[in-house]
Every structure is written in structure tokens, then in C-alpha cells.
mmCIF file of C-alpha atoms and ligand atoms in Angstrom:
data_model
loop_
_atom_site.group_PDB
_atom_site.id
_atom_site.type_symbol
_atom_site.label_atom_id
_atom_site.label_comp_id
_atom_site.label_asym_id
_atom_site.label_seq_id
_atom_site.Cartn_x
_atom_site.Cartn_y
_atom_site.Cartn_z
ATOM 1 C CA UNK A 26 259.861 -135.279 99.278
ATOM 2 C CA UNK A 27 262.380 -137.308 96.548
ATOM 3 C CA UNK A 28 259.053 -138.677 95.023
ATOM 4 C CA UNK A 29 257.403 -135.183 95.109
ATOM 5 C CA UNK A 30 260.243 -133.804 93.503
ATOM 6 C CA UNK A 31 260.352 -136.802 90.600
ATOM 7 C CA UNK A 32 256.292 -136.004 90.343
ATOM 8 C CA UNK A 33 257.125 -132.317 89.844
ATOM 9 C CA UNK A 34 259.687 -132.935 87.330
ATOM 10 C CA UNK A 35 257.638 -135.182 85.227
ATOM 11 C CA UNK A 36 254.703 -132.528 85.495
ATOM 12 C CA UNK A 37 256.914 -130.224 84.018
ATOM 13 C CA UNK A 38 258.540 -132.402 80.961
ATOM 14 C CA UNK A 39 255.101 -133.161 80.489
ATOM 15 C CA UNK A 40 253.741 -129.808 79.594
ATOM 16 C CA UNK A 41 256.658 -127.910 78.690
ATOM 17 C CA UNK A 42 257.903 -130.394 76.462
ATOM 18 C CA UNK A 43 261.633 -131.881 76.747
ATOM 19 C CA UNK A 44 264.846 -131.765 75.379
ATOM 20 C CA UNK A 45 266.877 -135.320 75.382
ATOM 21 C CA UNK A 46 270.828 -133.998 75.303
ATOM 22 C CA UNK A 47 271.619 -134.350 71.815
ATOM 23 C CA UNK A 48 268.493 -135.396 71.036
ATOM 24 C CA UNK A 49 265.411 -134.166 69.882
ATOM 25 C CA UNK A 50 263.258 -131.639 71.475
ATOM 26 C CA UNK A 51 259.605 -133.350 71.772
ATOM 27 C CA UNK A 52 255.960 -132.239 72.374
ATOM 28 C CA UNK A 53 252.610 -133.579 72.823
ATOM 29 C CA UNK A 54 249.578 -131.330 71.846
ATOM 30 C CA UNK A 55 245.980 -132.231 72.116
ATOM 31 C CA UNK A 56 243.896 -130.407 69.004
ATOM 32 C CA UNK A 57 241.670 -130.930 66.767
ATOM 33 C CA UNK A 58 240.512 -133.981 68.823
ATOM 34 C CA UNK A 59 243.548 -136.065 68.211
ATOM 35 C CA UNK A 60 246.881 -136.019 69.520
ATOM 36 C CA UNK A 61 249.811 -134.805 68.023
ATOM 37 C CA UNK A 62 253.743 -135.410 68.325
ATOM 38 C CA UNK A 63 256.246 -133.357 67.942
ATOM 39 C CA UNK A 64 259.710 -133.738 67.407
ATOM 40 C CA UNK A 65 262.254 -131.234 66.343
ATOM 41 C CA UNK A 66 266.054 -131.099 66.293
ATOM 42 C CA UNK A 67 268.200 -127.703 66.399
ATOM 43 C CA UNK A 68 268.967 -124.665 69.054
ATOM 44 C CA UNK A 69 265.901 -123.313 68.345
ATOM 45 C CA UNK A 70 263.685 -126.409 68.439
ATOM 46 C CA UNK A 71 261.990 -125.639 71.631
ATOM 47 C CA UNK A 72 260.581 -122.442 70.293
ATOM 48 C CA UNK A 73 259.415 -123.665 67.251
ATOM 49 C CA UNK A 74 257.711 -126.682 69.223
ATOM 50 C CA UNK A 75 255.931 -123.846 71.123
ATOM 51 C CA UNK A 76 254.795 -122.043 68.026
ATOM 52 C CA UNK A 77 253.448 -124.839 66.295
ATOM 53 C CA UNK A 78 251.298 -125.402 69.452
ATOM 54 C CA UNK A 79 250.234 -122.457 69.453
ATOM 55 C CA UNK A 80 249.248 -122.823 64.989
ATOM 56 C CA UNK A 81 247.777 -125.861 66.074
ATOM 57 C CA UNK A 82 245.155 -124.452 68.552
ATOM 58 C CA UNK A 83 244.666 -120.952 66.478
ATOM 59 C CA UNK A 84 243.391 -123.221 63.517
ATOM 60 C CA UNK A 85 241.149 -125.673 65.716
ATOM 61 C CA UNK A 86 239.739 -122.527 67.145
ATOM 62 C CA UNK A 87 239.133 -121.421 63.299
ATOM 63 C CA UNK A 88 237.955 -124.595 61.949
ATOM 64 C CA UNK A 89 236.024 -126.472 64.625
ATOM 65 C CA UNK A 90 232.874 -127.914 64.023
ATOM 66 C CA UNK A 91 231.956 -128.176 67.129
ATOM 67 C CA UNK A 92 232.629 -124.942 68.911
ATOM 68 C CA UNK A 93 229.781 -122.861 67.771
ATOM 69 C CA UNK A 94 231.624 -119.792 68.211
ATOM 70 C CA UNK A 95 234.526 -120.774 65.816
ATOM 71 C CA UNK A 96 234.405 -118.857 62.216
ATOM 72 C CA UNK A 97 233.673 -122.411 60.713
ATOM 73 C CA UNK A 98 230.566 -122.705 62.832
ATOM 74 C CA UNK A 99 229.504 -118.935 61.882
ATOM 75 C CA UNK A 100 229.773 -119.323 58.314
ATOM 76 C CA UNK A 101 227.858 -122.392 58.141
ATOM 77 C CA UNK A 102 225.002 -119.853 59.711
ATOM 78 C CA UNK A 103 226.003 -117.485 57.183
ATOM 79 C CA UNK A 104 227.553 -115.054 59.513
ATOM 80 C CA UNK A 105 231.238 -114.212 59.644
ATOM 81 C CA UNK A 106 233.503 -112.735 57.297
ATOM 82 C CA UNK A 107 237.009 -115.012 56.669
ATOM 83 C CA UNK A 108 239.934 -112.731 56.240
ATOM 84 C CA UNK A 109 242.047 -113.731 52.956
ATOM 85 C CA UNK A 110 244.251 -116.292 54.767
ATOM 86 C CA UNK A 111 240.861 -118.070 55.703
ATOM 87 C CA UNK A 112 239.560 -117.638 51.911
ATOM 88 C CA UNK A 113 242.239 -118.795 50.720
ATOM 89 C CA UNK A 114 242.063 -122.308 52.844
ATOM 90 C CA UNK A 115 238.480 -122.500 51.613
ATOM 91 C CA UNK A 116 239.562 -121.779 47.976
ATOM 92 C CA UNK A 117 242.026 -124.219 48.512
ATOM 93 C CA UNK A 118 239.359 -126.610 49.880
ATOM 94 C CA UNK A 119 237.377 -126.356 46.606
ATOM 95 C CA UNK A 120 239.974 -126.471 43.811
ATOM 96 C CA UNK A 121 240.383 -129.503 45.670
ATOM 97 C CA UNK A 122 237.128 -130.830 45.121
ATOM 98 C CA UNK A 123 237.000 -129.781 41.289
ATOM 99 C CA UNK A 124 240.582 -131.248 41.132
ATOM 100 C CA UNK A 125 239.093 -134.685 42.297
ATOM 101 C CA UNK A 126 235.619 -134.805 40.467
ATOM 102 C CA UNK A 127 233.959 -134.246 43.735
ATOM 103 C CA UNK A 128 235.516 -137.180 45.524
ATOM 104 C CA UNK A 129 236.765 -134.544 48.223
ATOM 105 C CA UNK A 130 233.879 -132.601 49.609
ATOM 106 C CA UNK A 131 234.644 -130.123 51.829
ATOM 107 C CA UNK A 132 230.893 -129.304 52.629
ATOM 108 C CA UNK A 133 229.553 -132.654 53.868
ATOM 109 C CA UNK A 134 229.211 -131.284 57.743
ATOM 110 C CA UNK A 135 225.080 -131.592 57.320
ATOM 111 C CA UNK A 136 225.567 -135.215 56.501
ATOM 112 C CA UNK A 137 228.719 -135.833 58.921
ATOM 113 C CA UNK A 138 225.915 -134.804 61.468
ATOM 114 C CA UNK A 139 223.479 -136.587 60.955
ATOM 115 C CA UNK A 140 225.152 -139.219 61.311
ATOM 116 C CA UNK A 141 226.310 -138.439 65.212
ATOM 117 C CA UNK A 142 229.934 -138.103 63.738
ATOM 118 C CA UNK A 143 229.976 -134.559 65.584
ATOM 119 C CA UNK A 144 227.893 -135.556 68.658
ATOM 120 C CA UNK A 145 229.216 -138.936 68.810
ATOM 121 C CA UNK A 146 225.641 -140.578 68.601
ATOM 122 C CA UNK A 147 225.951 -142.305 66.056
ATOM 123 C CA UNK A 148 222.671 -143.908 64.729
ATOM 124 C CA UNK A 149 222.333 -144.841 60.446
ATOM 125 C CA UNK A 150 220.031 -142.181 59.441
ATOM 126 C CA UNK A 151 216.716 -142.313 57.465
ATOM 127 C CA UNK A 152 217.938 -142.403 53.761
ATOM 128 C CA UNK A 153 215.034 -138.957 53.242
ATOM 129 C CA UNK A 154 217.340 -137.010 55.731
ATOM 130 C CA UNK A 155 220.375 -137.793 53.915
ATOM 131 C CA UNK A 156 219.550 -136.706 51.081
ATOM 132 C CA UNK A 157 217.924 -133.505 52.426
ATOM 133 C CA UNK A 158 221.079 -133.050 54.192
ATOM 134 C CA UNK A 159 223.426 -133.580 51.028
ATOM 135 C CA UNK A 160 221.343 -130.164 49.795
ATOM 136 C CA UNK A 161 222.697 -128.330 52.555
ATOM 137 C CA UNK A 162 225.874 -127.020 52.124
ATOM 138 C CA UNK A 163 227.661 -126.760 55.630
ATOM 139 C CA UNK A 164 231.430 -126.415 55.576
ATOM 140 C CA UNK A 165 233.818 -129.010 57.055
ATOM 141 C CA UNK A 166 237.527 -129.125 56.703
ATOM 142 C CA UNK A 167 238.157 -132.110 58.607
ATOM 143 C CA UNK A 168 239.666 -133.637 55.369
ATOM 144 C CA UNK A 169 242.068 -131.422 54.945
ATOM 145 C CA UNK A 170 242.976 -129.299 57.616
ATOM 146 C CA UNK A 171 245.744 -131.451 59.545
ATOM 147 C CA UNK A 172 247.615 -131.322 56.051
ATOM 148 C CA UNK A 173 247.021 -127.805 55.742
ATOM 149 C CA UNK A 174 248.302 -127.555 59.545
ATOM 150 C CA UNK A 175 251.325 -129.632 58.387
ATOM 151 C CA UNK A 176 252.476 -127.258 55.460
ATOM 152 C CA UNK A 177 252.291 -124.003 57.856
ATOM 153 C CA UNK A 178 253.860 -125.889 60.639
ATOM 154 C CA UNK A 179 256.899 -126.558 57.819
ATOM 155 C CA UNK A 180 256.778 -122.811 57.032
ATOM 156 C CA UNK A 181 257.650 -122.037 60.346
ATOM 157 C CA UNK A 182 260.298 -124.673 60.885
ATOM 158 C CA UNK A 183 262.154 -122.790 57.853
ATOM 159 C CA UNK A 184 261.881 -119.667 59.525
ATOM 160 C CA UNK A 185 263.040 -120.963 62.617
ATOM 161 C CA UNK A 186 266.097 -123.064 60.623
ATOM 162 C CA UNK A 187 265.322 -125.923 62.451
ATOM 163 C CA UNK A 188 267.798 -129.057 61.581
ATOM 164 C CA UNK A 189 265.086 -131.356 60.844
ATOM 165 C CA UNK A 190 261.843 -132.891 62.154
ATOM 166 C CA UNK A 191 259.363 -135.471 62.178
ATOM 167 C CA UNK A 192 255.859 -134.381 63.286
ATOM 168 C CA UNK A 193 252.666 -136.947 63.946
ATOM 169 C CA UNK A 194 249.578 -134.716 63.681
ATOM 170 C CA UNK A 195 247.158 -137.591 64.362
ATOM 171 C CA UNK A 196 248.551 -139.646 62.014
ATOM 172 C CA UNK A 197 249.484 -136.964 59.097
ATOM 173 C CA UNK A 198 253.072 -137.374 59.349
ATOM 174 C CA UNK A 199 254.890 -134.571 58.188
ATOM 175 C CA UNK A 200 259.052 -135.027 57.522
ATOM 176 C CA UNK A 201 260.576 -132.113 57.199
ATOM 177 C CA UNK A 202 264.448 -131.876 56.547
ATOM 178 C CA UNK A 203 267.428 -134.529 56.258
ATOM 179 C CA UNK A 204 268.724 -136.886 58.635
ATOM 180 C CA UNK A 205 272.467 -136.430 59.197
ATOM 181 C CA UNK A 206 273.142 -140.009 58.268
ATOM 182 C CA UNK A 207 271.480 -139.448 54.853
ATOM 183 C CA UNK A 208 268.997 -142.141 55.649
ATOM 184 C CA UNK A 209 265.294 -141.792 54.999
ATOM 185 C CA UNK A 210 262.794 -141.383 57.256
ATOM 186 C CA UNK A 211 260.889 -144.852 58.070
ATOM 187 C CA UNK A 212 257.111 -144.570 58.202
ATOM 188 C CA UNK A 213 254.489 -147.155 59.476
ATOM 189 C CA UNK A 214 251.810 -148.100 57.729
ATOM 190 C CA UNK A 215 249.052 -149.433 59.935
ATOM 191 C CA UNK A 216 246.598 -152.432 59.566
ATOM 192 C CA UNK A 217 243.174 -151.592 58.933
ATOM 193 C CA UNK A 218 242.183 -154.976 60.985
ATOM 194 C CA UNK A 219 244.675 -153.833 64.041
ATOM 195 C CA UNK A 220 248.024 -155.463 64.835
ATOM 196 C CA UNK A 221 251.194 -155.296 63.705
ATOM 197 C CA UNK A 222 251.630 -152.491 60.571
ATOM 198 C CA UNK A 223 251.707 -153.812 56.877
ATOM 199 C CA UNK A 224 254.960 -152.141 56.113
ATOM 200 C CA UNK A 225 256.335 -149.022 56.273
ATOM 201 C CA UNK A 226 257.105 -146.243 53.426
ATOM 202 C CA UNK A 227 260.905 -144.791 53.172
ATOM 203 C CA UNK A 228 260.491 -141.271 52.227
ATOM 204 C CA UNK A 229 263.806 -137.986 51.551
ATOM 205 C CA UNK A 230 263.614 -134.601 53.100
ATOM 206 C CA UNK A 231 260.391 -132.872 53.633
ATOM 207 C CA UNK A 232 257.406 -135.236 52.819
ATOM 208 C CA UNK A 233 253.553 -135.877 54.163
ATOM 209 C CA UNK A 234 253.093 -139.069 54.329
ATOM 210 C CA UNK A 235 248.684 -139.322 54.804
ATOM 211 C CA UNK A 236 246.224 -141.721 55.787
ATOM 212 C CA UNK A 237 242.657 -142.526 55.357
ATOM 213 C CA UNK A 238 241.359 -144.917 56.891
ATOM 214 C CA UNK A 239 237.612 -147.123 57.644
ATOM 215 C CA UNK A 240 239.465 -147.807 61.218
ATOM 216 C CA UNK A 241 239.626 -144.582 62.038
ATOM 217 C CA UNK A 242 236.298 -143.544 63.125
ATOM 218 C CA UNK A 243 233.549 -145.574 62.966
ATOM 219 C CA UNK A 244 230.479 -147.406 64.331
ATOM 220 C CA UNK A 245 228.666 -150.358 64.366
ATOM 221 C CA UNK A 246 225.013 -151.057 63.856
ATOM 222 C CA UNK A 247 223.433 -154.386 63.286
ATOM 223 C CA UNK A 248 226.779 -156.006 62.596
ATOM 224 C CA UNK A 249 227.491 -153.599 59.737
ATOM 225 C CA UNK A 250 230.604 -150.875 60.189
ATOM 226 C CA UNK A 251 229.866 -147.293 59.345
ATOM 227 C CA UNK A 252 233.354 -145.170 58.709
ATOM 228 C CA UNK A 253 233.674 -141.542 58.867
ATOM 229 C CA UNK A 254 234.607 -140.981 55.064
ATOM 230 C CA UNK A 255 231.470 -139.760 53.268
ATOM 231 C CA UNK A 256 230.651 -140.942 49.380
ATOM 232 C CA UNK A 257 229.521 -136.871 48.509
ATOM 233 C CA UNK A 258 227.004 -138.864 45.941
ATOM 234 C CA UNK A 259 225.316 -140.791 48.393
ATOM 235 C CA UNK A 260 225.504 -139.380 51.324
ATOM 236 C CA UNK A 261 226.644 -142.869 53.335
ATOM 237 C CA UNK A 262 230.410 -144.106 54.318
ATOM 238 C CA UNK A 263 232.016 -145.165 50.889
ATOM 239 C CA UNK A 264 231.974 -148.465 49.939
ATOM 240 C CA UNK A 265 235.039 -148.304 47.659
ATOM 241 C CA UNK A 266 236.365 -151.455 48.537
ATOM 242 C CA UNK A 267 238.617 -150.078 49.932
ATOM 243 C CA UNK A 268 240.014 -150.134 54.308
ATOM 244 C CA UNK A 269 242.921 -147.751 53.803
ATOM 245 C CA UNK A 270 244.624 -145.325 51.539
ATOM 246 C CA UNK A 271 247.995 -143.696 52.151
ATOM 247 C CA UNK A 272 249.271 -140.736 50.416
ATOM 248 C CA UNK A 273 252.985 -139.457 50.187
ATOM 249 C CA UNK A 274 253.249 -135.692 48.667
ATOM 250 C CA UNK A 275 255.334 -132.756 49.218
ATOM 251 C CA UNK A 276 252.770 -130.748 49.794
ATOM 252 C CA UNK A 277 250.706 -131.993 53.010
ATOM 253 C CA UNK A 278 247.369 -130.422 51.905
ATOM 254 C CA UNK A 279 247.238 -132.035 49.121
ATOM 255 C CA UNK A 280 248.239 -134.922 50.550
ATOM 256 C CA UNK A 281 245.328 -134.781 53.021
ATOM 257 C CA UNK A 282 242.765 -133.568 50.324
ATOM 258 C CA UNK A 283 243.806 -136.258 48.201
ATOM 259 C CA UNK A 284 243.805 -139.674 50.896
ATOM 260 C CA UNK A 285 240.384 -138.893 51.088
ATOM 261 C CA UNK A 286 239.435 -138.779 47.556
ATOM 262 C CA UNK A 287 241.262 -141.699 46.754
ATOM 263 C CA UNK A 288 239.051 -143.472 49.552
ATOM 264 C CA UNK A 289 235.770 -142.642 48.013
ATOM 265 C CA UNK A 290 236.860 -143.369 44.269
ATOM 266 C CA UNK A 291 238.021 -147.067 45.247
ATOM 267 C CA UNK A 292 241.450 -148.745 43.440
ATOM 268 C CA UNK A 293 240.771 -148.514 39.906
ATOM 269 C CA UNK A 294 239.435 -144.695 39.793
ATOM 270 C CA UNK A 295 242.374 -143.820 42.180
ATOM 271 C CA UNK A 296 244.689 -145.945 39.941
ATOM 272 C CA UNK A 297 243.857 -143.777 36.814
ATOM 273 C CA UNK A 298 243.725 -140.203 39.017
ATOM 274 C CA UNK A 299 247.669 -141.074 40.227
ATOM 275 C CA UNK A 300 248.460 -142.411 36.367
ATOM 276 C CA UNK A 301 247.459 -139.124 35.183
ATOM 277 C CA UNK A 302 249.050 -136.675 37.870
ATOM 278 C CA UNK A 303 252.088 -138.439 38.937
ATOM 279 C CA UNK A 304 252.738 -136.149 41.802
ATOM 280 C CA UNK A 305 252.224 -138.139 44.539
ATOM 281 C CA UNK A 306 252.824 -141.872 45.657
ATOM 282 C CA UNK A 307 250.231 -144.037 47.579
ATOM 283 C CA UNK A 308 249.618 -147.137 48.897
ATOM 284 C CA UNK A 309 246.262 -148.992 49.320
ATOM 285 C CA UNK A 310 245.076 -151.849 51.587
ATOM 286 C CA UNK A 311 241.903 -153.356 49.890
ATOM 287 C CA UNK A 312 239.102 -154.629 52.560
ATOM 288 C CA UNK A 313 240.114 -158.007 52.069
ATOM 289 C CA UNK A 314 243.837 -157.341 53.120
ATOM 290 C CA UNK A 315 245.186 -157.087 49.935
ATOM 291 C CA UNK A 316 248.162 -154.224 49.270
ATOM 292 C CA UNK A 317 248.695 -152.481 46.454
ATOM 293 C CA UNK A 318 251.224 -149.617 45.572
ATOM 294 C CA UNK A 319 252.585 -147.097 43.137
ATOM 295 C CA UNK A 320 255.525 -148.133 41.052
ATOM 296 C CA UNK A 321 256.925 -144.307 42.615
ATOM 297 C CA UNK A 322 256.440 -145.648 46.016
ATOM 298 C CA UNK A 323 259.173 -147.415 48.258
ATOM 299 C CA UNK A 324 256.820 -149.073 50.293
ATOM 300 C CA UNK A 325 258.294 -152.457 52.170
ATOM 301 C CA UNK A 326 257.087 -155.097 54.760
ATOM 302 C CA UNK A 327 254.180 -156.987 53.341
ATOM 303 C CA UNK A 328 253.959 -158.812 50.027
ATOM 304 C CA UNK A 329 251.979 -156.046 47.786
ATOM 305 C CA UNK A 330 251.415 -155.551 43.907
ATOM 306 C CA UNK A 331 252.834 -152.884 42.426
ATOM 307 C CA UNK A 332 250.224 -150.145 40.263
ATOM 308 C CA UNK A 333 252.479 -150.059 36.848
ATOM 309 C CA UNK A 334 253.005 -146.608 35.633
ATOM 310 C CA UNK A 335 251.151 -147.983 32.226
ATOM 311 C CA UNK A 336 247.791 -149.538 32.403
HETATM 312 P P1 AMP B 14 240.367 -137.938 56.401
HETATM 313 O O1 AMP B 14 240.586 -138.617 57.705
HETATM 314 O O2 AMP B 14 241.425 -136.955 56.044
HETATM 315 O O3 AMP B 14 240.066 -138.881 55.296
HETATM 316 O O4 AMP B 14 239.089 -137.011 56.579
HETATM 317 C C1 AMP B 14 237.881 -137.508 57.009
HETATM 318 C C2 AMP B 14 237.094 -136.360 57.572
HETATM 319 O O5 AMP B 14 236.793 -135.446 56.499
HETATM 320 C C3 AMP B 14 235.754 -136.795 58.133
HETATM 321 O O6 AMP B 14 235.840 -137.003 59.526
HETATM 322 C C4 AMP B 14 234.850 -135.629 57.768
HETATM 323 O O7 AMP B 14 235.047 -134.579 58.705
HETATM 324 C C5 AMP B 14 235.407 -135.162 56.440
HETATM 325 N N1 AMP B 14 234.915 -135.889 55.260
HETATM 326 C C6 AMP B 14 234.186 -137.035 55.201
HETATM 327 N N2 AMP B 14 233.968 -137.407 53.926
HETATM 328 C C7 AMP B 14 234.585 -136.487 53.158
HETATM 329 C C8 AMP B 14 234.739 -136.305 51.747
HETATM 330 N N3 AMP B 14 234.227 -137.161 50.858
HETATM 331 N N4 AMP B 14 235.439 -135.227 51.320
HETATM 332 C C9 AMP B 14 235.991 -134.352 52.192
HETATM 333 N N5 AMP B 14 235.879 -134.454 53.526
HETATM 334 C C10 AMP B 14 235.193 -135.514 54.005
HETATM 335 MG MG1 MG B 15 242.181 -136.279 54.298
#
């Protein structure tokens, strides 16, 4: 009966989420085929933890590739009608892109398929397909939406006047708010080849801290890796050079939008984009291990070499 009881208890932390005394109030949500932490501080923390759950699902609903019936899915067969909300991500989606000299390519979900990134059977497809399939315009926000989920999720933890928080949505982290100490939040950067993290980023306040990564999801095929990040002018997984890129921003979309493009331009091209915009920090790890970081960025834990703010 005592270990019933325990069994029910833990059932019920489990999907309810829990509430430490003192501490924070935490969540784990499955969406958008990753999972996602929570972890809010403040009377009304529980609530809020609820509501972004329930943001969370609403835009996987919206945005899947996969479920044919989502508005994603319908538009790609040229049915559905977004409201302005929806427009307005897709806008978003493409000043992105034009912002980025294509890097970002928010209609790549032909050539995402063909490669079995949807399906998950993954085969290197015949280089005639490809570039049939780079012709076909299909939409796919799945390099941007967790950021965009990460700036509405801190819209409602103003409403709700939450303290502060620290959210993982499948590793976006989003900060949001100060810790009482003053300290910064500590963020983990991981390795690319597995193991412990390179370092870790100190960032203030309310911050997405992004990553992009070749480890992320990928296959193997004759001894060669294929990565889920698409080169939009070729059609196969960039070869930038190139295993990881982090992105720090206040504003997660861009954050999101941005990891990716840096990924497909390589170090140099990113180098130049972050020289010329300034308003964001990153830090790359090269495929041969190598780390190198903004002179904006407070990165720590491995030796890296710093990206000067003059070339
Ligand atoms: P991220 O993990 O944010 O870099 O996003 C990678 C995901 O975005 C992939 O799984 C694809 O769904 C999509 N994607 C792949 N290549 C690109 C690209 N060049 N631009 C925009 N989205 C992309
Ligand atoms: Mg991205």
C-alpha cells in the first residue's frame, strides 16, 4: 500500500509538474519531438508552467511537418488560410532569410524529405532529386520555431509577473528575469564529439542562448555523417566546417533563425555577418575541435580564440 502510495505520488509530480518549497516550480513537456524543461519561480509559477504547455502544443499542432492535418502541412498543399498571427511568423521566417543572404531557408521541407529527415529513413538521395526538390517550395519552420516558442513563452511570463525562469526547449535555452543573488545565469555549451561540455556562456536577465549543431540529428552512410542543417544552395548537409554554432540574443527568434545561418555560412562568413550587426554574441566549435568566440561573449571553460571586433 506505502509503495502504491509513493508510485501514485510520483505519477502525479510527474505530470502535474512540482513545486520544491522555496524552490522552483518545474515541468517536463514533450513537443515538437524534443523535450522541454521548465522551470519557473513566483506564486504564480505553476500556472504559467501550465500555459506554456499548453503554447507549446498549440504551435506544434500549427507547425508540424508531420501531422498532415496541421496548417503547415495544408499550406504546403496550397490549402489553408494562416490568420495574421500565423503570417506574421512566416513573414518573420522570410525577413529572416533576406536578412541572412539565404543562409536561413525556411522552405527546405522538399529537401528535408527526401532525405528521410521527416520519416526517419534516412538514405543520401540521388543528386537529380535534390535539385528537383530545391524547386519546390514546401514550408518548414523547424529552424526557427523553438525560438519563436521561446519569445511568446517570455510574453506570458510578463503577464503572469513571474520572478524569473530558466526554460530548456530542446536545447533553446531561454533566461528570462534576474537571479536574486545578482549572478548570471550559467549555460552549457555541449561537445559536438560527446562528453563533457566545452564551457559554458554567463548571460544577465532575459537572454536565448541557441544551438546548432551536426550532433544533433544525423545519419551515417558509408562512413560519411549526414546532419540535419541544409546548405539552401546545394541541397546537402552544409559543409561549413563547422560542428556547432551557439547564439546568445535577446530576442529568441532571432536567435534560432540566426544559429542556423551561421552554420551554413561557416566561420569567416559568420565572422563578418556578427562584425556588421553586433546584436548578438556566439560561439563556434570548428569540426576539428577548435573554439572560437565573439569579443561580446563571456564564454569560459575551454581554451578558445576570441573573434576581434575589427578584422
Ligand atoms: P536548427 O536546429 O535550429 O539549426 O534547425 C534545423 C532544422 O531547420 C532542420 O531540422 C530543418 O527542419 C530546418 N532547416 C534545415 N536547414 C535549414 C536552413 N538552411 N535554413 C532554415 N531551416 C533549415
Ligand atoms: Mg535554428
Amino acid at each position: 500500500m506505502k509503495r502504491l502510495g509513493c508510485l501514485v505520488l510520483a505519477l502525479a509530480l510527474l505530470l502535474c509538474g512540482c513545486r520544491q518549497a522555496d524552490g522552483p516550480t518545474e515541468m517536463t513537456v514533450f513537443a515538437m519531438d524534443t523535450v522541454m524543461d521548465l522551470k519557473l519561480w513566483g506564486p504564480d509559477a505553476q500556472q504559467a508552467a501550465q500555459k506554456i504547455q499548453v503554447l507549446l502544443q498549440e504551435l506544434e499542432a500549427t507547425w508540424s511537418v508531420t501531422d498532415e492535418d496541421s496548417l503547415l502541412s495544408r499550406l504546403n498543399r496550397g490549402q489553408g488560410t494562416p490568420d495574421p498571427r500565423q503570417q506574421a511568423l512566416l513573414d518573420l521566417a522570410l525577413e529572416y532569410k533576406a536578412l541572412t543572404g539565404g543562409a536561413f531557408d525556411p522552405q527546405l521541407s522538399a529537401v528535408a524529405d527526401l532525405w528521410g529527415f521527416r520519416s526517419k529513413a534516412y538514405a543520401v538521395p540521388d543528386a537529380a532529386r535534390i535539385r528537383e526538390a530545391l524547386q519546390t517550395r514546401q514550408w518548414d519552420l523547424g529552424g526557427i520555431l523553438k525560438g519563436y516558442a521561446g519569445n511568446e513563452a517570455v510574453s506570458l511570463l510578463k503577464a503572469l509577473k513571474i520572478d524569473r525562469a530558466i526554460l530548456n526547449l530542446g536545447g533553446n535555452v531561454q533566461t528570462y528575469g534576474q537571479k536574486p543573488d545578482g549572478s548570471p545565469w550559467i549555460i552549457a555549451i555541449e561537445n559536438p564529439r560527446g562528453g563533457q561540455p566545452v564551457g559554458q556562456l554567463a548571460v544577465s536577465g532575459t537572454m536565448a542562448v541557441v544551438t546548432s549543431g551536426n550532433y544533433q540529428r544525423y545519419f551515417e552512410q558509408d562512413g560519411k555523417r549526414y546532419h540535419h542543417i541544409l546548405d539552401p544552395e546545394t541541397g546537402y548537409p552544409a559543409e561549413s566546417g563547422l560542428a556547432s554554432v551557439t547564439v546568445v540574443c535577446s530576442d529568441a527568434a532571432k536567435a534560432d533563425a540566426l544559429s542556423t545561418a551561421l552554420f551554413v555560412m561557416g566561420l569567416e562568413e559568420a565572422a563578418a555577418f556578427w562584425r556588421s550587426h553586433r546584436d548578438f554574441q556566439a560561439v563556434f566549435v570548428t569540426l576539428d575541435g577548435g573554439i572560437r568566440v565573439t569579443a561580446d561573449a563571456c564564454f569560459s571553460g575551454s581554451p578558445c580564440e576570441v573573434i576581434p571586433y575589427e578584422n
